Structure formats: structure tokens, C-alpha cells
């Protein structure tokens, strides 16, 4: 089994904040359901970061059109979290 690292961010639009999962081009074939792994990535992020605080910070400190990087999550296709490099936003270096 091969682990995959997914980039995670929040895109600011005029109407909403969109949770983004950046999928590697060489993703392991063990991932059969895109919605399932995207939901798993989101769950991992919100288990490690304070969802309310993160979204409030992004809504108040970033502009429409910004994509705010939260970091990466590395998972095995069975859902095991291998590693993560997540952090709450807090500065211009978070903009993609």
C-alpha cells in the first residue's frame, strides 16, 4: 500500500468558503471513491484544527479570490493517517 499526500486549503468566494483538497497526479489506485477520500481528508483536518476559529480567521482576514493553505495530510488508502503538516492560517504566507 502506498501513501498519498493531499494539499488542503480554503478558497474565499463572494458567497462562501470552499474546502479544497489538492489531489496528487500520481494518486494510489487504492483510492476508489473520490468523495470518500475527500471527506476523510476534511475529517482529519477538522480533528486537528479548530474549524470555527480557522473559518472565522479566513472570513475576516482574507479577501475574495484568496486561497488559504492549511497544509498537507498524508493518508494510506485504508484511511490511516501517516502524517500531516497542518496549521491554522495567520499571515500572508498562507495565501496560494
PDB file of C-alpha atoms in Angstrom:
ATOM      1  CA  UNK A   1       0.000   0.000   0.000  1.00  0.00           C
ATOM      2  CA  UNK A   2       1.273   3.450  -0.903  1.00  0.00           C
ATOM      3  CA  UNK A   3       0.523   6.672   0.973  1.00  0.00           C
ATOM      4  CA  UNK A   4      -0.620   9.832  -0.779  1.00  0.00           C
ATOM      5  CA  UNK A   5      -0.157  13.419   0.343  1.00  0.00           C
ATOM      6  CA  UNK A   6      -3.049  15.801  -0.199  1.00  0.00           C
ATOM      7  CA  UNK A   7      -2.765  19.573  -0.058  1.00  0.00           C
ATOM      8  CA  UNK A   8      -5.554  21.304   1.832  1.00  0.00           C
ATOM      9  CA  UNK A   9      -6.840  24.843   1.570  1.00  0.00           C
ATOM     10  CA  UNK A  10      -9.842  27.135   1.799  1.00  0.00           C
ATOM     11  CA  UNK A  11     -10.908  29.254  -1.192  1.00  0.00           C
ATOM     12  CA  UNK A  12     -12.670  32.549  -0.426  1.00  0.00           C
ATOM     13  CA  UNK A  13     -15.506  33.348  -2.839  1.00  0.00           C
ATOM     14  CA  UNK A  14     -18.101  36.107  -2.682  1.00  0.00           C
ATOM     15  CA  UNK A  15     -20.714  33.700  -1.343  1.00  0.00           C
ATOM     16  CA  UNK A  16     -18.812  31.088   0.647  1.00  0.00           C
ATOM     17  CA  UNK A  17     -15.624  29.499   1.895  1.00  0.00           C
ATOM     18  CA  UNK A  18     -14.803  26.354  -0.116  1.00  0.00           C
ATOM     19  CA  UNK A  19     -12.788  23.489   1.336  1.00  0.00           C
ATOM     20  CA  UNK A  20     -10.242  22.335  -1.260  1.00  0.00           C
ATOM     21  CA  UNK A  21      -8.371  19.058  -1.487  1.00  0.00           C
ATOM     22  CA  UNK A  22      -5.463  19.049  -3.936  1.00  0.00           C
ATOM     23  CA  UNK A  23      -5.114  15.520  -5.276  1.00  0.00           C
ATOM     24  CA  UNK A  24      -1.690  14.298  -6.419  1.00  0.00           C
ATOM     25  CA  UNK A  25      -1.444  13.385 -10.105  1.00  0.00           C
ATOM     26  CA  UNK A  26       0.092  10.017  -9.239  1.00  0.00           C
ATOM     27  CA  UNK A  27      -2.565   9.059  -6.672  1.00  0.00           C
ATOM     28  CA  UNK A  28      -2.528   5.437  -5.492  1.00  0.00           C
ATOM     29  CA  UNK A  29      -5.090   3.257  -7.255  1.00  0.00           C
ATOM     30  CA  UNK A  30      -6.304   2.062  -3.851  1.00  0.00           C
ATOM     31  CA  UNK A  31      -8.469   5.179  -3.670  1.00  0.00           C
ATOM     32  CA  UNK A  32     -11.646   4.162  -5.470  1.00  0.00           C
ATOM     33  CA  UNK A  33     -14.130   6.812  -4.312  1.00  0.00           C
ATOM     34  CA  UNK A  34     -13.076  10.471  -4.663  1.00  0.00           C
ATOM     35  CA  UNK A  35     -15.837  11.699  -2.355  1.00  0.00           C
ATOM     36  CA  UNK A  36     -14.777   9.238   0.333  1.00  0.00           C
ATOM     37  CA  UNK A  37     -11.124  10.318   0.454  1.00  0.00           C
ATOM     38  CA  UNK A  38     -12.036  13.995   0.241  1.00  0.00           C
ATOM     39  CA  UNK A  39     -14.396  13.549   3.192  1.00  0.00           C
ATOM     40  CA  UNK A  40     -11.678  11.657   5.052  1.00  0.00           C
ATOM     41  CA  UNK A  41      -9.155  14.443   4.413  1.00  0.00           C
ATOM     42  CA  UNK A  42     -11.669  17.019   5.684  1.00  0.00           C
ATOM     43  CA  UNK A  43     -12.327  14.963   8.812  1.00  0.00           C
ATOM     44  CA  UNK A  44      -8.581  14.696   9.508  1.00  0.00           C
ATOM     45  CA  UNK A  45      -8.165  18.463   9.120  1.00  0.00           C
ATOM     46  CA  UNK A  46     -11.020  19.341  11.470  1.00  0.00           C
ATOM     47  CA  UNK A  47      -9.857  16.791  14.058  1.00  0.00           C
ATOM     48  CA  UNK A  48      -6.536  18.647  14.222  1.00  0.00           C
ATOM     49  CA  UNK A  49      -7.542  22.284  13.684  1.00  0.00           C
ATOM     50  CA  UNK A  50     -10.313  24.303  15.333  1.00  0.00           C
ATOM     51  CA  UNK A  51     -12.823  24.586  12.490  1.00  0.00           C
ATOM     52  CA  UNK A  52     -14.692  27.600  13.835  1.00  0.00           C
ATOM     53  CA  UNK A  53     -11.527  29.574  14.569  1.00  0.00           C
ATOM     54  CA  UNK A  54      -9.961  28.752  11.197  1.00  0.00           C
ATOM     55  CA  UNK A  55     -13.060  29.721   9.213  1.00  0.00           C
ATOM     56  CA  UNK A  56     -13.619  32.921  11.226  1.00  0.00           C
ATOM     57  CA  UNK A  57      -9.990  33.952  10.658  1.00  0.00           C
ATOM     58  CA  UNK A  58     -10.241  33.316   6.932  1.00  0.00           C
ATOM     59  CA  UNK A  59     -13.596  35.105   6.627  1.00  0.00           C
ATOM     60  CA  UNK A  60     -12.303  38.225   8.374  1.00  0.00           C
ATOM     61  CA  UNK A  61      -8.651  38.425   7.321  1.00  0.00           C
ATOM     62  CA  UNK A  62      -8.621  37.255   3.700  1.00  0.00           C
ATOM     63  CA  UNK A  63     -10.127  38.654   0.516  1.00  0.00           C
ATOM     64  CA  UNK A  64     -12.445  37.213  -2.102  1.00  0.00           C
ATOM     65  CA  UNK A  65     -10.310  35.241  -4.532  1.00  0.00           C
ATOM     66  CA  UNK A  66      -7.712  34.218  -1.945  1.00  0.00           C
ATOM     67  CA  UNK A  67      -6.886  30.570  -1.383  1.00  0.00           C
ATOM     68  CA  UNK A  68      -5.562  29.969   2.107  1.00  0.00           C
ATOM     69  CA  UNK A  69      -3.255  26.985   2.571  1.00  0.00           C
ATOM     70  CA  UNK A  70      -3.781  24.864   5.656  1.00  0.00           C
ATOM     71  CA  UNK A  71      -1.047  22.364   4.825  1.00  0.00           C
ATOM     72  CA  UNK A  72      -0.964  18.689   3.921  1.00  0.00           C
ATOM     73  CA  UNK A  73      -2.387  15.370   5.029  1.00  0.00           C
ATOM     74  CA  UNK A  74      -0.737  12.041   4.132  1.00  0.00           C
ATOM     75  CA  UNK A  75      -3.035   9.012   4.127  1.00  0.00           C
ATOM     76  CA  UNK A  76      -2.976   5.357   3.230  1.00  0.00           C
ATOM     77  CA  UNK A  77      -5.914   4.167   1.089  1.00  0.00           C
ATOM     78  CA  UNK A  78      -7.269   2.317   4.146  1.00  0.00           C
ATOM     79  CA  UNK A  79      -7.702   5.711   5.855  1.00  0.00           C
ATOM     80  CA  UNK A  80      -4.672   5.551   8.146  1.00  0.00           C
ATOM     81  CA  UNK A  81      -3.175   8.989   8.803  1.00  0.00           C
ATOM     82  CA  UNK A  82       0.543   8.638   8.091  1.00  0.00           C
ATOM     83  CA  UNK A  83       1.500  12.274   8.629  1.00  0.00           C
ATOM     84  CA  UNK A  84       0.202  15.811   8.475  1.00  0.00           C
ATOM     85  CA  UNK A  85       1.609  19.288   8.226  1.00  0.00           C
ATOM     86  CA  UNK A  86      -1.442  21.327   9.170  1.00  0.00           C
ATOM     87  CA  UNK A  87      -1.577  24.729  10.776  1.00  0.00           C
ATOM     88  CA  UNK A  88      -4.148  27.439  11.272  1.00  0.00           C
ATOM     89  CA  UNK A  89      -3.872  30.460   8.983  1.00  0.00           C
ATOM     90  CA  UNK A  90      -2.129  33.549  10.178  1.00  0.00           C
ATOM     91  CA  UNK A  91      -0.396  35.712   7.623  1.00  0.00           C
ATOM     92  CA  UNK A  92       0.317  36.424   4.014  1.00  0.00           C
ATOM     93  CA  UNK A  93       2.492  33.312   3.660  1.00  0.00           C
ATOM     94  CA  UNK A  94      -0.724  31.230   3.793  1.00  0.00           C
ATOM     95  CA  UNK A  95      -2.053  32.656   0.519  1.00  0.00           C
ATOM     96  CA  UNK A  96      -1.725  30.458  -2.519  1.00  0.00           C
TER      97      UNK A  96
END
